[in-house]
């Protein structure tokens, strides 16, 4: 059995990365050209990595399923990107950012990785600014900052509500530059469907050309996954609808361990579910809670329009329960608090599954113009979706599936348990523990891509310089392609009576109900049975039209949903195993008297890493014990 | 609500396409336009027909995937609205809705309503970047930029690359797209070093790819879902001619 080794460098926390960088093995420029790197994904993590690895001189092949790298889901990030610049002189530092993330993640993340993420954050802002990302500025010309949940400093850089778009386009411009220079070859409209492992090392992938349907083989000396998160497993989520977990799942089935799969972030402020045919939940950025106040009526079932409810009949429940952080509590806390009020009958709107996010006080104090300046596009988005002008009346919001802290288990090198297979950005489990703080994903993605992977992959490839280009006619490629072909064939020949989407919706509902914001043993066991049954029904009765040899969007979806069934079982297994509450993982059996998450550090201070153990066999569990040497482990309180 | 549709169907780039009429009985004004198409596709799949292929991803107006020509307008009737943000409440019951792909030389149809917009990447590869390498940047606040300039650069930078501007233009000009990128960088200190080469390389590439000339009809601005202004085109022209004169002198 593989032993988990997180490969954390020796030495004090603050020196680990510096020491690593100055002592890891290098590859000389002439050799870099002979080394092929496969990079799947062009979100902020992938695009940043592509431009850095290309610049170093490697031969990089980049893949994405959209028509162009610029459309990766990162483009939708709204609120901001963190860095420990301390431009506001409000006491910020690398250590404080690190501390906030460790605490925010409820002490379930690895110290060394988190510290490094905080450490490279400043260079990321410098890099993106130098690339022409038009971050918001103050009148004096310096960069502006705002606050995000779970922290008491202003360290979030932003470009109105389009920070992800601007950061991604910056990284994408670097990627394009490398295409022009010939170091990066771009393969758009390709979906990776299998990983190829030869002699224990990741050596290639099988992709489907999404226009022609052709299966293609690509080889490399190393493979990097930057394929994002699997939040769409809930069907309705804030993610781009084509986001999926299939690349990570393929890697898992080939031997990469899956870390903390049940750690899923439910974001407190999304436009609520409005109807049955809804395909997507639109996020209303957390940054809005800087100026918006969250409330519900004090009276149960009060159906008066929000503006008719007088001040003293409003319950600003976040300010009431968490006076120190108020509306800026972290997401897991905010989401559960909203659920608690709605479940108790205080929710607003037709469904009662919504709370108010009110800007009246902010507008009175700062003027409409100031609010428009900060959040204009979010107010517009809200109005387009709901038809409501929220300068005049409060927005209605409700929690929605948003981000996956869980992902492929990686060591300090961001390498999975398959040698030569790396995972960066949201696709890995690394930096956010059991709950991610706002604006720290973009920070992690850019840091992984620009600054970390270029070092760690070089250290790995230094031992590969004698490996000649890997031929794609090896039996392992043959076999991987066959696996893909068989799955496609199976999906196309069932010819049942229900659409792929209808299955996806039902799967999402099961997970939302039993493995969402709160979980309990009975519910999880029930969910497991339901997922298994639904999966069998899927393989009996799904209808996938047309053929494999053409542009076939239903076939693409079918493959992803088929994988989601398997991943869903792992999610539930993981949630069942962890009998404590921590961060976003709230086990009802483990809560304080006031309804806060109760951790059990004695028994669960570890990362769960699951190993695939064959079809229909329970996965094997590995534990990475977490050691906290630089922070004091405390109850996580925002009161 | 009952919906009548006329949709462009085309099996692949090589085959000829045609309009096909459909009806959809159970639509609702609250549906987004793409959810209406989802419903149509569910119906088609269940009756054994091929669903309509259309491009989409974020479904919130930011990724630039969705690209439908609806009743003769890119992204349909809304002002500053992408197709995915459009709702059925903007349509009248009973009137036929005509849905086509972008029609332009530069963007061949791949299937049904999906076109190949790769040409936009090619233009940016020619010069749509600032050359700097990770790890070499100076402290971000060492370059101060006037807020109004930064805001203006941001307004140019919000382009989502959907190509509605080209689809709207009778000359199939890509000037709005190209000028937005040129302007973003020209307005920022960081972008000035390479400004000359950038505008020349991008314009050359744009011409080479067969995009048409701008004859100032402003249809692009009117149809841009992100409100990118034609003043970008004026700025690009200044940059371009300035660059040419600059090059001749040196
Ligand atoms: C609405 C929303 C708002 C957010 N706002 C913020 C914010 O303000 N600040 C913040 O820090 N974070 C935010 N986040 C989180 C953040 O946006 C994401 O975590 C981050 O962008 C993920 O980036 P990534 O590079 O890991 O992957 P992604 O951007 O998801 O990119 C995945 C890439 O992988 C490719 N891919 C996936 N699978 C395959 C396959 N099988 N074959 C080929 N290609 C594949 C895709 O084509 C794509 O290019 C937000 C998230 C959402 C949903
Ligand atoms: S689907 Fe992303 S902009 Fe419409």
Short mmCIF file of N, CA and C in Angstrom, two decimals, chain A residues 52 55 65-71 75-76 78 85 87 125-127 129-135 137-143 159-160 162 165-166 169 172-174 176-177 179-181 189 211 238-243 275 277-283 381 383-387 450-451 497-499 543 545-546 550-551 553-554, chain B residues 11 28 30-31 35 38 42 45-46 48-60 62-65 79-81 85 87 89 110-111 114-118 120-121 124-125 128-141 143-147 150-151 153-155 157-162 177 181 184-185 188 190 225:
data_model
loop_
_atom_site.label_atom_id
_atom_site.label_comp_id
_atom_site.label_asym_id
_atom_site.label_seq_id
_atom_site.Cartn_x
_atom_site.Cartn_y
_atom_site.Cartn_z
N UNK A 52 3.91 30.46 -17.56
CA UNK A 52 5.20 30.33 -16.86
C UNK A 52 6.02 29.16 -17.40
N UNK A 55 7.34 29.95 -20.81
CA UNK A 55 8.44 30.90 -20.70
C UNK A 55 9.74 30.21 -20.27
N UNK A 65 -11.96 22.38 -22.71
CA UNK A 65 -13.11 21.91 -23.48
C UNK A 65 -13.90 23.04 -24.13
N UNK A 66 -13.66 24.27 -23.68
CA UNK A 66 -14.31 25.40 -24.34
C UNK A 66 -13.65 25.67 -25.69
N UNK A 67 -14.22 26.62 -26.45
CA UNK A 67 -13.66 26.92 -27.77
C UNK A 67 -12.38 27.73 -27.68
N UNK A 68 -12.21 28.42 -26.57
CA UNK A 68 -10.98 29.19 -26.36
C UNK A 68 -10.67 29.21 -24.86
N UNK A 69 -9.37 29.27 -24.54
CA UNK A 69 -9.00 29.22 -23.12
C UNK A 69 -9.64 30.33 -22.29
N UNK A 70 -10.00 31.44 -22.91
CA UNK A 70 -10.48 32.59 -22.15
C UNK A 70 -11.83 32.35 -21.49
N UNK A 71 -12.51 31.28 -21.86
CA UNK A 71 -13.85 31.08 -21.32
C UNK A 71 -13.89 30.15 -20.10
N UNK A 75 -13.31 32.85 -15.27
CA UNK A 75 -13.79 34.12 -15.81
C UNK A 75 -14.98 34.66 -15.02
N UNK A 76 -15.67 33.77 -14.33
CA UNK A 76 -16.89 34.17 -13.63
C UNK A 76 -16.65 34.64 -12.19
N UNK A 78 -16.02 36.83 -9.16
CA UNK A 78 -16.53 38.20 -9.13
C UNK A 78 -15.73 39.13 -8.21
N UNK A 85 -0.42 42.37 0.98
CA UNK A 85 0.38 43.56 0.71
C UNK A 85 0.41 44.54 1.87
N UNK A 87 -1.27 47.18 2.01
CA UNK A 87 -1.31 48.54 1.46
C UNK A 87 -2.17 49.48 2.31
N UNK A 125 -0.08 39.68 -7.28
CA UNK A 125 -0.69 40.98 -7.60
C UNK A 125 0.26 41.80 -8.47
N UNK A 126 1.54 41.75 -8.16
CA UNK A 126 2.52 42.47 -8.99
C UNK A 126 2.46 41.95 -10.43
N UNK A 127 2.44 40.64 -10.55
CA UNK A 127 2.45 40.01 -11.86
C UNK A 127 1.21 40.41 -12.67
N UNK A 129 -0.81 42.89 -12.24
CA UNK A 129 -0.82 44.33 -12.55
C UNK A 129 0.11 44.62 -13.72
N UNK A 130 1.28 44.02 -13.70
CA UNK A 130 2.23 44.25 -14.79
C UNK A 130 1.67 43.77 -16.13
N UNK A 131 0.78 42.77 -16.07
CA UNK A 131 0.19 42.27 -17.31
C UNK A 131 -0.98 43.11 -17.80
N UNK A 132 -1.27 44.17 -17.07
CA UNK A 132 -2.33 45.07 -17.53
C UNK A 132 -3.70 44.78 -16.98
N UNK A 133 -3.77 44.02 -15.89
CA UNK A 133 -5.08 43.80 -15.26
C UNK A 133 -5.52 45.11 -14.59
N UNK A 134 -6.65 45.66 -15.02
CA UNK A 134 -7.06 46.97 -14.50
C UNK A 134 -7.77 46.87 -13.15
N UNK A 135 -7.00 46.58 -12.12
CA UNK A 135 -7.57 46.54 -10.77
C UNK A 135 -8.08 47.93 -10.38
N UNK A 137 -8.61 51.33 -8.48
CA UNK A 137 -7.62 52.24 -7.89
C UNK A 137 -8.27 53.35 -7.08
N UNK A 138 -7.46 53.91 -6.21
CA UNK A 138 -7.93 55.05 -5.44
C UNK A 138 -7.61 56.33 -6.20
N UNK A 139 -8.10 57.46 -5.69
CA UNK A 139 -7.86 58.71 -6.42
C UNK A 139 -6.38 59.04 -6.52
N UNK A 140 -5.62 58.61 -5.54
CA UNK A 140 -4.18 58.88 -5.61
C UNK A 140 -3.45 58.01 -6.61
N UNK A 141 -4.14 57.07 -7.22
CA UNK A 141 -3.51 56.24 -8.24
C UNK A 141 -3.04 54.89 -7.74
N UNK A 142 -3.08 54.69 -6.40
CA UNK A 142 -2.65 53.40 -5.85
C UNK A 142 -3.79 52.39 -5.93
N UNK A 143 -3.45 51.13 -5.76
CA UNK A 143 -4.47 50.09 -5.84
C UNK A 143 -5.40 50.14 -4.63
N UNK A 159 -11.52 44.12 -9.39
CA UNK A 159 -11.83 44.89 -10.59
C UNK A 159 -13.35 44.85 -10.69
N UNK A 160 -13.97 45.82 -10.07
CA UNK A 160 -15.44 45.80 -9.88
C UNK A 160 -15.91 44.40 -9.54
N UNK A 162 -15.86 41.96 -11.61
CA UNK A 162 -15.34 41.10 -12.68
C UNK A 162 -13.87 40.75 -12.45
N UNK A 165 -12.68 37.62 -14.31
CA UNK A 165 -12.54 37.87 -15.74
C UNK A 165 -11.21 38.59 -16.02
N UNK A 166 -10.96 39.63 -15.24
CA UNK A 166 -9.76 40.42 -15.51
C UNK A 166 -8.48 39.64 -15.21
N UNK A 169 -8.16 36.96 -17.97
CA UNK A 169 -7.73 37.52 -19.26
C UNK A 169 -6.26 37.93 -19.21
N UNK A 172 -4.43 34.65 -19.50
CA UNK A 172 -4.67 34.16 -20.87
C UNK A 172 -3.81 34.92 -21.88
N UNK A 173 -3.61 36.21 -21.65
CA UNK A 173 -2.78 36.97 -22.59
C UNK A 173 -1.35 36.42 -22.53
N UNK A 174 -0.91 36.02 -21.35
CA UNK A 174 0.42 35.43 -21.23
C UNK A 174 0.49 34.08 -21.94
N UNK A 176 -1.38 33.22 -24.53
CA UNK A 176 -1.39 33.47 -25.97
C UNK A 176 -0.01 33.88 -26.46
N UNK A 177 0.66 34.67 -25.64
CA UNK A 177 2.00 35.11 -26.02
C UNK A 177 2.90 33.91 -26.22
N UNK A 179 1.91 30.92 -27.06
CA UNK A 179 1.49 30.24 -28.30
C UNK A 179 2.22 30.89 -29.47
N UNK A 180 2.22 32.23 -29.45
CA UNK A 180 2.92 32.96 -30.51
C UNK A 180 4.40 32.62 -30.56
N UNK A 181 4.99 32.38 -29.41
CA UNK A 181 6.42 32.07 -29.37
C UNK A 181 6.68 30.61 -29.66
N UNK A 189 -11.53 22.85 -27.40
CA UNK A 189 -12.60 21.89 -27.70
C UNK A 189 -12.11 20.45 -27.63
N UNK A 211 -15.41 18.42 -31.61
CA UNK A 211 -16.07 18.77 -32.88
C UNK A 211 -16.23 17.53 -33.76
N UNK A 238 -23.34 27.62 -8.47
CA UNK A 238 -22.93 28.90 -9.04
C UNK A 238 -21.89 28.73 -10.15
N UNK A 239 -21.50 27.49 -10.40
CA UNK A 239 -20.45 27.26 -11.40
C UNK A 239 -21.00 27.32 -12.82
N UNK A 240 -20.07 27.54 -13.75
CA UNK A 240 -20.42 27.41 -15.16
C UNK A 240 -20.95 25.99 -15.36
N UNK A 241 -22.01 25.85 -16.16
CA UNK A 241 -22.72 24.57 -16.16
C UNK A 241 -21.92 23.41 -16.73
N UNK A 242 -20.89 23.70 -17.53
CA UNK A 242 -20.12 22.57 -18.06
C UNK A 242 -18.95 22.15 -17.17
N UNK A 243 -18.75 22.85 -16.08
CA UNK A 243 -17.70 22.43 -15.14
C UNK A 243 -18.02 21.02 -14.68
N UNK A 275 -37.51 28.55 -9.93
CA UNK A 275 -38.46 27.65 -10.58
C UNK A 275 -37.79 26.33 -10.92
N UNK A 277 -37.32 24.73 -13.84
CA UNK A 277 -36.50 24.51 -15.03
C UNK A 277 -35.17 25.23 -14.93
N UNK A 278 -34.91 25.81 -13.76
CA UNK A 278 -33.69 26.57 -13.59
C UNK A 278 -32.46 25.70 -13.84
N UNK A 279 -31.46 26.26 -14.54
CA UNK A 279 -30.30 25.46 -14.90
C UNK A 279 -29.05 25.91 -14.17
N UNK A 280 -29.19 27.01 -13.42
CA UNK A 280 -27.98 27.64 -12.91
C UNK A 280 -28.35 28.60 -11.80
N UNK A 281 -27.51 28.71 -10.79
CA UNK A 281 -27.75 29.70 -9.75
C UNK A 281 -26.69 30.79 -9.87
N UNK A 282 -27.15 32.02 -9.92
CA UNK A 282 -26.22 33.12 -10.13
C UNK A 282 -25.74 33.65 -8.79
N UNK A 283 -24.43 33.69 -8.65
CA UNK A 283 -23.84 34.16 -7.41
C UNK A 283 -24.01 35.67 -7.27
N UNK A 381 -26.83 42.33 -12.91
CA UNK A 381 -27.07 40.90 -13.07
C UNK A 381 -28.31 40.48 -12.30
N UNK A 383 -30.85 42.28 -11.48
CA UNK A 383 -32.07 42.77 -12.10
C UNK A 383 -32.41 41.98 -13.36
N UNK A 384 -31.38 41.60 -14.12
CA UNK A 384 -31.66 40.83 -15.33
C UNK A 384 -32.31 39.49 -15.00
N UNK A 385 -31.83 38.87 -13.93
CA UNK A 385 -32.36 37.55 -13.59
C UNK A 385 -33.73 37.63 -12.95
N UNK A 386 -33.91 38.61 -12.05
CA UNK A 386 -35.14 38.61 -11.25
C UNK A 386 -36.12 39.69 -11.66
N UNK A 387 -35.64 40.69 -12.41
CA UNK A 387 -36.50 41.82 -12.75
C UNK A 387 -36.64 42.82 -11.61
N UNK A 450 1.62 30.45 -11.45
CA UNK A 450 2.76 31.32 -11.77
C UNK A 450 4.03 30.94 -11.02
N UNK A 451 3.86 30.62 -9.74
CA UNK A 451 5.05 30.57 -8.90
C UNK A 451 5.41 29.22 -8.32
N UNK A 497 -35.22 6.06 -21.81
CA UNK A 497 -36.34 7.00 -21.99
C UNK A 497 -36.19 8.29 -21.19
N UNK A 498 -35.03 8.48 -20.54
CA UNK A 498 -34.88 9.72 -19.75
C UNK A 498 -33.61 10.46 -20.16
N UNK A 499 -33.68 11.79 -20.09
CA UNK A 499 -32.53 12.58 -20.52
C UNK A 499 -31.43 12.57 -19.46
N UNK A 543 -31.06 8.24 -22.09
CA UNK A 543 -31.13 8.33 -23.55
C UNK A 543 -30.12 9.35 -24.03
N UNK A 545 -28.65 10.82 -27.46
CA UNK A 545 -28.92 10.79 -28.90
C UNK A 545 -27.66 10.81 -29.76
N UNK A 546 -27.86 10.64 -31.05
CA UNK A 546 -26.83 10.79 -32.09
C UNK A 546 -25.64 9.84 -31.90
N UNK A 550 -19.30 12.95 -33.94
CA UNK A 550 -19.76 14.29 -34.31
C UNK A 550 -19.80 15.13 -33.04
N UNK A 551 -20.08 16.40 -33.23
CA UNK A 551 -20.26 17.27 -32.07
C UNK A 551 -21.54 16.80 -31.37
N UNK A 553 -23.22 17.21 -27.71
CA UNK A 553 -23.18 17.78 -26.36
C UNK A 553 -23.84 16.87 -25.32
N UNK A 554 -24.85 16.11 -25.75
CA UNK A 554 -25.50 15.20 -24.80
C UNK A 554 -24.55 14.09 -24.37
N UNK B 11 -25.80 20.03 -39.79
CA UNK B 11 -25.18 18.88 -39.16
C UNK B 11 -23.68 19.09 -38.87
N UNK B 28 -42.24 29.19 -20.15
CA UNK B 28 -42.76 30.15 -19.17
C UNK B 28 -41.98 31.45 -19.31
N UNK B 30 -40.73 33.18 -17.15
CA UNK B 30 -39.63 33.25 -16.19
C UNK B 30 -38.38 32.50 -16.66
N UNK B 31 -38.55 31.68 -17.70
CA UNK B 31 -37.40 30.91 -18.21
C UNK B 31 -36.38 31.84 -18.84
N UNK B 35 -32.77 28.29 -21.16
CA UNK B 35 -33.60 27.27 -20.52
C UNK B 35 -34.77 26.88 -21.43
N UNK B 38 -33.22 24.52 -23.65
CA UNK B 38 -33.07 23.24 -22.93
C UNK B 38 -34.38 22.44 -23.02
N UNK B 42 -34.99 18.83 -24.62
CA UNK B 42 -35.56 17.68 -23.90
C UNK B 42 -36.65 17.05 -24.75
N UNK B 45 -35.06 15.25 -27.77
CA UNK B 45 -34.37 14.00 -27.40
C UNK B 45 -35.40 12.91 -27.13
N UNK B 46 -36.42 13.26 -26.38
CA UNK B 46 -37.40 12.23 -25.99
C UNK B 46 -38.21 11.74 -27.19
N UNK B 48 -36.83 11.32 -30.01
CA UNK B 48 -35.88 10.62 -30.88
C UNK B 48 -35.19 11.48 -31.91
N UNK B 49 -35.26 12.80 -31.75
CA UNK B 49 -34.56 13.69 -32.70
C UNK B 49 -33.26 14.20 -32.10
N UNK B 50 -32.43 14.74 -32.97
CA UNK B 50 -31.19 15.36 -32.50
C UNK B 50 -31.49 16.71 -31.84
N UNK B 51 -30.94 16.94 -30.65
CA UNK B 51 -31.14 18.25 -30.03
C UNK B 51 -30.37 19.34 -30.81
N UNK B 52 -30.76 20.58 -30.55
CA UNK B 52 -30.10 21.71 -31.20
C UNK B 52 -28.80 22.01 -30.46
N UNK B 53 -27.70 22.05 -31.21
CA UNK B 53 -26.42 22.36 -30.56
C UNK B 53 -26.27 23.88 -30.43
N UNK B 54 -26.01 24.35 -29.23
CA UNK B 54 -25.71 25.77 -29.03
C UNK B 54 -24.66 25.88 -27.93
N UNK B 55 -23.90 26.95 -27.98
CA UNK B 55 -22.78 27.08 -27.07
C UNK B 55 -23.18 27.88 -25.83
N UNK B 56 -22.74 27.44 -24.68
CA UNK B 56 -23.09 28.12 -23.43
C UNK B 56 -22.19 27.54 -22.35
N UNK B 57 -21.96 28.31 -21.29
CA UNK B 57 -21.24 27.75 -20.15
C UNK B 57 -21.62 28.47 -18.86
N UNK B 58 -21.22 29.73 -18.71
CA UNK B 58 -21.44 30.40 -17.42
C UNK B 58 -22.91 30.68 -17.16
N UNK B 59 -23.64 30.94 -18.19
CA UNK B 59 -25.07 31.30 -18.10
C UNK B 59 -25.30 32.50 -17.20
N UNK B 60 -24.31 33.37 -17.14
CA UNK B 60 -24.54 34.62 -16.41
C UNK B 60 -23.87 35.81 -17.08
N UNK B 62 -20.84 36.27 -18.69
CA UNK B 62 -19.45 36.67 -18.52
C UNK B 62 -18.47 35.85 -19.35
N UNK B 63 -18.83 34.63 -19.74
CA UNK B 63 -17.83 33.79 -20.42
C UNK B 63 -17.77 34.05 -21.92
N UNK B 64 -18.84 34.58 -22.48
CA UNK B 64 -18.84 34.88 -23.91
C UNK B 64 -19.15 33.69 -24.79
N UNK B 65 -19.56 32.58 -24.22
CA UNK B 65 -19.88 31.39 -25.02
C UNK B 65 -21.14 31.59 -25.86
N UNK B 79 -31.14 45.20 -24.23
CA UNK B 79 -30.01 46.12 -24.28
C UNK B 79 -28.91 45.57 -23.38
N UNK B 80 -27.70 45.64 -23.83
CA UNK B 80 -26.55 45.21 -23.03
C UNK B 80 -26.83 43.87 -22.32
N UNK B 81 -27.29 42.91 -23.11
CA UNK B 81 -27.68 41.62 -22.54
C UNK B 81 -27.14 40.49 -23.41
N UNK B 85 -28.59 35.79 -20.57
CA UNK B 85 -29.25 36.65 -19.57
C UNK B 85 -30.67 37.03 -20.01
N UNK B 87 -34.50 36.71 -20.94
CA UNK B 87 -35.59 35.88 -20.42
C UNK B 87 -36.78 35.88 -21.37
N UNK B 89 -39.66 36.51 -20.83
CA UNK B 89 -40.60 37.62 -20.64
C UNK B 89 -40.39 38.72 -21.67
N UNK B 110 -19.95 25.30 -37.10
CA UNK B 110 -19.47 23.94 -36.82
C UNK B 110 -20.63 22.97 -36.75
N UNK B 111 -21.68 23.40 -36.07
CA UNK B 111 -22.91 22.61 -36.02
C UNK B 111 -24.05 23.51 -35.55
N UNK B 114 -23.57 26.67 -33.41
CA UNK B 114 -22.20 26.85 -32.91
C UNK B 114 -21.26 27.25 -34.05
N UNK B 115 -20.52 28.33 -33.82
CA UNK B 115 -19.55 28.76 -34.84
C UNK B 115 -18.13 28.69 -34.27
N UNK B 116 -17.17 28.74 -35.15
CA UNK B 116 -15.77 28.72 -34.76
C UNK B 116 -15.26 30.16 -34.67
N UNK B 117 -14.95 30.59 -33.46
CA UNK B 117 -14.51 31.98 -33.26
C UNK B 117 -13.01 32.07 -33.00
N UNK B 118 -12.32 31.06 -33.47
CA UNK B 118 -10.89 30.96 -33.22
C UNK B 118 -10.11 32.19 -33.71
N UNK B 120 -10.52 35.19 -33.23
CA UNK B 120 -10.27 36.18 -32.18
C UNK B 120 -9.00 35.86 -31.39
N UNK B 121 -8.80 34.59 -31.09
CA UNK B 121 -7.56 34.21 -30.41
C UNK B 121 -6.36 34.57 -31.27
N UNK B 124 -5.36 38.13 -31.02
CA UNK B 124 -4.70 38.46 -29.75
C UNK B 124 -3.30 37.85 -29.67
N UNK B 125 -3.13 36.67 -30.28
CA UNK B 125 -1.80 36.05 -30.28
C UNK B 125 -0.80 36.99 -30.96
N UNK B 128 -1.94 40.90 -28.44
CA UNK B 128 -2.85 41.30 -27.35
C UNK B 128 -2.35 40.97 -25.97
N UNK B 129 -1.14 41.41 -25.66
CA UNK B 129 -0.57 41.10 -24.34
C UNK B 129 0.50 42.13 -24.01
N UNK B 130 0.91 42.12 -22.74
CA UNK B 130 2.07 42.89 -22.32
C UNK B 130 3.15 41.85 -22.01
N UNK B 131 4.30 41.99 -22.62
CA UNK B 131 5.34 40.97 -22.42
C UNK B 131 5.98 41.13 -21.05
N UNK B 132 5.65 40.25 -20.17
CA UNK B 132 6.41 40.23 -18.93
C UNK B 132 6.39 38.83 -18.36
N UNK B 133 7.43 38.49 -17.70
CA UNK B 133 7.57 37.13 -17.21
C UNK B 133 7.28 37.05 -15.73
N UNK B 134 6.66 35.94 -15.33
CA UNK B 134 6.33 35.77 -13.92
C UNK B 134 7.58 35.92 -13.07
N UNK B 135 7.45 36.71 -12.01
CA UNK B 135 8.58 36.86 -11.11
C UNK B 135 9.42 38.09 -11.40
N UNK B 136 9.13 38.77 -12.50
CA UNK B 136 9.96 39.93 -12.84
C UNK B 136 9.28 41.26 -12.55
N UNK B 137 8.02 41.19 -12.13
CA UNK B 137 7.27 42.44 -11.97
C UNK B 137 7.69 43.20 -10.72
N UNK B 138 7.65 44.53 -10.81
CA UNK B 138 7.95 45.33 -9.63
C UNK B 138 6.71 45.47 -8.77
N UNK B 139 6.86 46.02 -7.57
CA UNK B 139 5.71 46.18 -6.69
C UNK B 139 4.58 46.91 -7.42
N UNK B 140 3.38 46.35 -7.27
CA UNK B 140 2.25 46.86 -8.05
C UNK B 140 2.01 48.35 -7.82
N UNK B 141 2.26 48.83 -6.62
CA UNK B 141 1.99 50.24 -6.34
C UNK B 141 3.14 51.16 -6.76
N UNK B 143 3.74 51.61 -9.80
CA UNK B 143 3.17 52.31 -10.96
C UNK B 143 1.85 52.92 -10.49
N UNK B 144 1.80 54.21 -10.35
CA UNK B 144 0.53 54.84 -9.98
C UNK B 144 -0.23 55.15 -11.27
N UNK B 145 -1.51 54.90 -11.23
CA UNK B 145 -2.31 55.17 -12.42
C UNK B 145 -3.54 55.97 -12.02
N UNK B 146 -3.77 57.05 -12.73
CA UNK B 146 -4.92 57.90 -12.40
C UNK B 146 -6.20 57.07 -12.41
N UNK B 147 -7.04 57.30 -11.43
CA UNK B 147 -8.25 56.49 -11.31
C UNK B 147 -9.10 56.55 -12.58
N UNK B 150 -7.60 54.33 -15.14
CA UNK B 150 -7.76 52.92 -14.79
C UNK B 150 -9.20 52.48 -15.04
N UNK B 151 -10.14 53.35 -14.69
CA UNK B 151 -11.55 53.02 -14.91
C UNK B 151 -11.84 52.89 -16.40
N UNK B 153 -9.70 52.09 -18.73
CA UNK B 153 -9.07 50.85 -19.19
C UNK B 153 -9.95 49.66 -18.83
N UNK B 154 -10.51 49.72 -17.63
CA UNK B 154 -11.41 48.63 -17.21
C UNK B 154 -12.62 48.55 -18.15
N UNK B 155 -13.19 49.70 -18.48
CA UNK B 155 -14.36 49.69 -19.36
C UNK B 155 -14.05 49.05 -20.71
N UNK B 157 -11.73 46.75 -21.00
CA UNK B 157 -11.28 45.38 -20.74
C UNK B 157 -12.42 44.41 -20.47
N UNK B 158 -13.64 44.92 -20.34
CA UNK B 158 -14.72 44.01 -19.97
C UNK B 158 -15.28 43.20 -21.15
N UNK B 159 -14.69 43.39 -22.33
CA UNK B 159 -15.12 42.62 -23.50
C UNK B 159 -15.08 41.13 -23.18
N UNK B 160 -16.14 40.41 -23.57
CA UNK B 160 -16.18 38.97 -23.29
C UNK B 160 -15.84 38.13 -24.51
N UNK B 161 -15.46 38.79 -25.60
CA UNK B 161 -15.02 38.04 -26.79
C UNK B 161 -16.12 37.19 -27.42
N UNK B 162 -17.36 37.67 -27.33
CA UNK B 162 -18.47 36.87 -27.85
C UNK B 162 -18.60 37.02 -29.36
N UNK B 177 -13.77 44.83 -31.20
CA UNK B 177 -13.05 43.85 -30.40
C UNK B 177 -11.57 44.21 -30.30
N UNK B 181 -9.10 45.94 -26.84
CA UNK B 181 -7.85 45.42 -26.26
C UNK B 181 -6.72 46.44 -26.42
N UNK B 184 -7.31 49.23 -23.85
CA UNK B 184 -7.03 48.84 -22.47
C UNK B 184 -5.55 49.02 -22.17
N UNK B 185 -4.72 48.52 -23.06
CA UNK B 185 -3.28 48.57 -22.81
C UNK B 185 -2.71 49.97 -23.07
N UNK B 188 -2.98 52.25 -20.06
CA UNK B 188 -2.22 51.92 -18.85
C UNK B 188 -0.73 52.12 -19.09
N UNK B 190 1.65 50.43 -18.01
CA UNK B 190 2.34 49.16 -18.27
C UNK B 190 2.34 48.81 -19.76
N UNK B 225 -23.00 43.41 -25.77
CA UNK B 225 -23.66 43.15 -24.49
C UNK B 225 -22.94 43.80 -23.31
#
